DNA sequence: TATCAAATGAGAATAATTTTCAATTGGGCT
DNA sequence: AGCCCAATTGAAAATTATTCTCATTTGATA
């Protein structure tokens, strides 16, 4: 495949894929490219459209398959919106949470984990063992706040 | 409607509904009953089935309408699972987060908010204004841990 | 008890996601 | 560079999830 685009994010994805014995297909790398060059989270449909712009024909099922796989690999994060919709954002593996603008769906990293050293003792004593967590902050970005 | 069931949760729901000028229909109260008597979160389909058991015929659209409304009123909380599915759990308005068992989808309240007095300064200085948040803890409940 | 806006049910209509399977292709091996 | 083949893809059908429409019903108020 021709690489009009290539950067640390694509190389990172290639690396993760190779380690797992998975193929670095044009479609997969295009999804990475589309996501990491977007400052807003994208819906499956939006990702599909942009990948088609890059590669010509592309099956929607491939986008779904790729996103599910990437989420498992920690390459993308699925976000949940109040209206019930979902968005996807690039996420380079490290433990990071996101803030999303409820107006433009813009995504902003939130590196400090609020529950990093939170004491689950009170609740684990009831027997529940916490394994991981999902945190998403909602708010307004600068641009949308000004536009309002 | 006949009230074979009635408890603080139902009264609470009636109260909230009345305050908003909304009707306390048999369907709405049945949804409350079904949710608060379940220790696991329920999918829309499961809620529909159980409400039908209670009331006989009930439209699926009504369940969707009720859940959306209840979520807005803070009576129920929508949970998101790794497999992409959603579950609903009773939630009595106060600010509470949940722990869910990834095996049985059991729900457990987590009253202490981990970000209660978290300092968003570092990120708000970039302009983003945090308005609210969503937190969900994943893990295993006692029963499922033993069964494993 | 009459009234009427709010709410419901049934089913059609959309949207979202998954499955199937034949055709294509990335990457390892000459 | 060409071969091989399991992994991957595309297209369309099949499911599943959610919303919409509108005629009918019903809760709350007087
Ligand atoms: Mn965290
Ligand atoms: Mn979700
Ligand atoms: Zn914004
Ligand atoms: Zn469990």
XYZ file of C-alpha atoms (C1' of nucleotides) and ligand atoms in Angstrom:
360
model
C 0.000 0.000 0.000
C 1.044 3.573 -0.598
C 1.648 5.632 2.466
C 0.626 9.226 1.924
C 0.257 9.270 5.650
C 2.490 7.688 8.215
C 3.393 8.840 11.649
C 4.105 7.569 15.106
C 0.494 6.508 15.602
C 0.485 4.368 12.480
C 3.841 2.853 13.371
C 2.553 2.186 16.848
C -0.469 0.384 15.450
C 1.693 -1.643 13.056
C 3.825 -2.635 15.993
C 0.918 -3.766 18.143
C -0.574 -5.679 15.246
C 2.681 -7.407 14.360
C 3.255 -8.441 17.973
C -0.125 -10.126 17.950
C 0.452 -11.778 14.604
C -2.246 -9.666 12.990
C -2.006 -8.146 9.556
C -1.421 -4.446 9.000
C -3.950 -3.958 6.273
C -4.621 -0.715 4.449
C -8.071 -0.608 6.027
C -6.761 -0.949 9.563
C -4.108 1.680 9.121
C -6.635 3.993 7.517
C -8.860 3.675 10.582
C -5.909 4.607 12.772
C -5.113 7.557 10.565
C -8.680 8.796 10.498
C -9.034 8.558 14.250
C -5.797 10.109 15.304
C -6.146 13.048 12.937
C -9.564 13.885 14.291
C -9.936 16.117 17.326
C -13.472 14.908 17.791
C -14.653 11.392 18.407
C -16.183 9.752 15.361
C -19.141 7.497 14.887
C -18.804 4.235 12.999
C -20.469 5.836 9.995
C -18.139 8.825 10.031
C -15.118 6.565 10.221
C -16.469 4.483 7.354
C -16.987 7.570 5.197
C -13.497 8.895 5.830
C -11.852 5.551 5.216
C -13.738 5.294 1.946
C -12.394 8.726 1.015
C -8.901 7.377 1.550
C -9.152 3.918 0.047
C -12.136 3.965 -2.228
C -14.508 1.095 -1.556
C -14.446 -0.285 1.962
C -16.949 -2.543 3.676
C -18.790 -1.285 6.717
C -18.353 -4.667 8.399
C -14.607 -4.199 8.199
C -14.905 -0.963 10.127
C -16.884 -2.699 12.846
C -14.437 -5.587 12.940
C -11.482 -3.246 13.104
C -12.901 -1.062 15.846
C -13.773 -4.022 18.016
C -10.315 -5.457 17.566
C -8.599 -2.126 18.188
C -10.587 -1.592 21.327
C -9.363 -4.912 22.612
C -5.810 -3.941 21.734
C -6.144 -0.605 23.504
C -5.679 1.339 20.295
C -9.087 2.962 20.360
C -11.528 3.877 23.089
C -15.265 3.713 22.709
C -17.129 6.652 24.195
C -20.755 6.759 25.265
C -22.955 9.789 24.767
C -26.080 10.844 26.622
C -28.162 10.519 23.471
C -27.258 6.843 23.393
C -24.793 7.139 20.549
C -21.206 5.978 20.543
C -18.015 7.556 19.394
C -14.495 6.263 18.903
C -11.263 8.003 19.720
C -7.635 7.117 19.224
C -5.979 5.968 22.402
C -2.371 4.968 22.608
C -2.646 2.114 25.019
C -1.684 3.920 28.196
C -4.258 4.220 30.898
C -6.000 7.418 29.943
C -9.515 8.709 30.334
C -11.315 11.247 28.212
C -13.300 14.399 28.465
C -15.827 14.916 25.734
C -17.511 18.116 24.686
C -21.241 17.488 24.719
C -21.696 20.009 21.914
C -19.079 19.082 19.310
C -18.081 15.657 20.647
C -14.519 16.858 20.771
C -12.198 14.603 22.737
C -9.543 15.649 25.201
C -7.198 13.370 27.043
C -7.387 13.288 30.756
C -4.149 11.614 31.804
C -4.453 11.808 35.566
C -6.630 8.931 36.674
C -9.012 10.105 39.404
C -9.254 6.644 40.917
C -5.555 5.877 40.582
C -5.047 5.249 44.258
C -8.618 5.221 45.380
C -9.420 3.017 48.324
C -11.977 0.397 47.384
C -11.736 -1.203 50.817
C -15.177 -0.118 51.963
C -16.816 -1.826 49.072
C -14.491 -4.739 48.513
C -15.218 -5.852 52.035
C -18.654 -6.722 50.679
C -16.878 -9.153 48.437
C -16.876 -7.300 45.153
C -13.463 -7.271 43.521
C -12.848 -4.244 41.337
C -10.809 -5.096 38.255
C -10.984 -2.039 36.076
C -13.018 1.037 35.459
C -14.441 3.343 32.885
C -14.492 7.086 33.379
C -15.763 9.715 31.023
C -16.017 13.412 31.784
C -18.619 15.565 30.095
C -18.405 19.266 29.561
C -17.823 22.016 27.083
C -14.699 22.854 25.131
C -13.441 26.396 24.719
C -14.771 26.872 21.225
C -18.242 25.608 22.020
C -18.377 27.650 25.210
C -17.578 30.809 23.239
C -20.025 29.947 20.474
C -22.809 29.447 23.001
C -54.340 0.036 38.975
C -53.974 -2.671 41.561
C -50.906 -2.511 43.709
C -49.696 -5.974 44.558
C -46.385 -4.295 44.995
C -45.636 -0.980 46.551
C -42.691 0.198 48.538
C -40.474 3.162 49.103
C -39.037 2.962 45.598
C -42.455 3.053 43.980
C -43.556 5.911 46.221
C -40.364 7.727 45.409
C -41.020 7.349 41.701
C -44.642 8.501 42.104
C -43.348 11.538 43.940
C -40.817 12.474 41.284
C -43.383 11.975 38.550
C -46.009 14.047 40.302
C -43.555 16.878 40.907
C -42.889 17.020 37.190
C -46.558 16.806 36.281
C -46.080 13.383 34.753
C -48.521 10.521 35.126
C -47.870 7.541 37.368
C -49.006 4.852 35.004
C -49.090 1.147 35.735
C -46.370 0.637 33.134
C -44.036 3.177 34.688
C -44.478 1.812 38.175
C -43.973 -1.705 36.886
C -40.659 -0.689 35.379
C -39.605 0.747 38.715
C -40.681 -2.417 40.484
C -38.900 -4.688 38.059
C -35.692 -2.708 38.289
C -35.481 -2.233 42.012
C -36.267 -5.861 42.763
C -33.469 -7.049 40.496
C -29.957 -7.381 41.842
C -28.632 -7.455 38.305
C -28.949 -4.816 35.658
C -31.508 -5.620 32.998
C -31.592 -5.136 29.267
C -34.522 -3.427 27.601
C -35.811 -6.805 26.458
C -35.592 -8.313 29.934
C -37.443 -5.359 31.402
C -40.091 -5.668 28.727
C -40.573 -9.361 29.448
C -40.901 -8.854 33.180
C -43.300 -5.968 32.810
C -45.414 -8.085 30.503
C -45.475 -10.771 33.181
C -46.874 -8.214 35.579
C -49.312 -6.360 33.383
C -50.051 -8.603 30.488
C -49.651 -6.801 27.179
C -47.209 -3.922 27.160
C -45.638 -2.168 24.219
C -41.898 -2.264 23.787
C -41.913 1.374 22.774
C -43.337 2.234 26.159
C -40.394 0.580 27.848
C -37.981 2.612 25.761
C -39.923 5.791 26.426
C -40.067 5.084 30.133
C -36.393 4.263 30.483
C -35.325 7.376 28.631
C -37.570 9.505 30.783
C -36.472 7.812 34.003
C -32.860 8.288 33.125
C -33.493 11.989 32.728
C -35.264 12.051 36.083
C -32.398 10.199 37.754
C -34.578 7.217 38.574
C -32.594 4.774 36.509
C -29.001 4.585 35.367
C -27.917 3.181 32.048
C -24.854 0.975 32.199
C -22.495 0.139 29.368
C -20.932 -3.270 28.952
C -17.754 -4.289 27.159
C -19.730 -6.378 24.688
C -21.494 -3.215 23.580
C -24.750 -4.014 25.312
C -26.586 -1.813 27.745
C -28.221 -2.501 31.062
C -30.483 -0.471 33.308
C -30.413 -0.280 37.070
C -32.571 1.457 39.613
C -30.972 4.578 41.008
C -32.579 6.760 43.596
C -31.557 10.135 42.344
C -28.595 10.768 44.590
C -25.198 10.957 42.996
C -24.146 7.342 42.978
C -21.940 5.258 40.725
C -22.088 1.546 40.130
C -19.933 -1.491 40.116
C -21.028 -4.211 37.751
C -20.067 -7.843 37.775
C -18.753 -8.695 34.335
C -20.010 -12.257 34.732
C -23.595 -11.916 35.980
C -24.128 -8.218 35.327
C -24.999 -7.800 38.968
C -25.103 -4.192 40.109
C -23.722 -2.760 43.314
C -23.949 0.800 44.468
C -20.773 2.694 44.928
C -21.831 5.711 46.970
C -18.481 7.403 47.483
C -17.749 9.411 44.357
C -14.076 9.027 43.430
C -14.002 12.408 41.729
C -16.051 14.159 44.391
C -13.402 16.720 45.176
C -11.022 16.013 42.359
C -9.036 18.954 41.102
C -9.752 19.579 37.449
C -7.551 22.673 37.436
C -4.809 21.151 35.315
C -7.210 20.380 32.541
C -9.661 23.222 32.900
C -6.833 25.624 32.350
C -6.876 24.365 28.774
C -10.364 25.738 28.590
C -12.430 22.622 28.990
C -15.167 23.014 31.553
C -16.140 19.765 33.225
C -19.847 19.594 33.956
C -20.472 16.034 34.999
C -19.053 12.590 34.739
C -19.798 8.944 34.264
C -18.002 6.274 36.224
C -18.509 2.559 36.085
C -16.418 -0.003 37.911
C -16.010 -3.489 36.517
C -15.189 -6.578 38.487
C -16.510 -9.753 39.954
C -19.102 -10.277 42.660
C -18.642 -12.796 45.450
C -20.867 -15.440 43.947
C -19.256 -15.308 40.530
C -15.781 -15.284 42.042
C -16.587 -18.467 43.949
C -18.242 -20.097 40.953
C -15.186 -19.407 38.813
C -68.422 11.423 36.731
C -67.052 14.240 32.529
C -63.058 16.046 30.389
C -58.849 16.050 27.834
C -53.959 16.211 27.524
C -50.778 12.703 28.364
C -49.576 8.116 27.584
C -49.905 3.688 25.394
C -49.897 -0.303 21.862
C -49.207 -2.150 17.469
C -46.770 -2.246 13.808
C -44.156 0.112 10.316
C -39.953 2.349 9.577
C -35.056 3.280 10.655
C -30.763 2.576 12.370
C -27.193 -0.316 14.252
C -24.683 -4.459 14.241
C -23.566 -9.221 12.915
C -23.241 -13.104 9.874
C -22.094 -15.578 5.624
C -19.233 -16.892 2.216
C -16.744 -16.277 -2.035
C -12.924 -13.411 -3.519
C -8.744 -10.886 -2.184
C -4.346 -10.008 0.032
C -0.400 -9.502 3.480
C 3.599 -11.560 4.874
C 6.528 -15.555 5.224
C 9.268 -18.577 2.330
C 11.603 -19.837 -1.419
C 10.093 -11.617 -7.669
C 6.730 -15.301 -7.455
C 4.116 -18.916 -4.571
C 1.295 -20.123 -0.842
C -2.357 -19.933 2.351
C -4.424 -18.407 6.459
C -6.129 -14.026 7.547
C -8.928 -10.470 5.962
C -12.217 -8.198 3.218
C -16.645 -6.746 0.604
C -21.305 -7.228 -0.409
C -25.590 -8.440 0.828
C -28.585 -10.725 3.777
C -29.964 -11.381 8.393
C -30.405 -9.852 13.092
C -31.038 -6.820 16.586
C -31.866 -2.268 18.464
C -34.412 1.892 18.471
C -37.691 5.329 16.875
C -41.919 6.909 14.736
C -46.926 7.244 13.652
C -51.378 7.488 14.846
C -55.686 5.635 16.580
C -57.151 4.323 21.164
C -56.876 4.372 26.155
C -56.268 6.349 30.679
C -54.688 9.195 34.804
C -55.534 13.219 37.099
C -58.224 17.195 37.888
C -62.461 19.597 38.571
Mn -8.492 5.299 35.534
Mn -23.024 2.607 25.394
Zn -16.902 21.461 21.699
Zn -21.586 -11.774 39.469
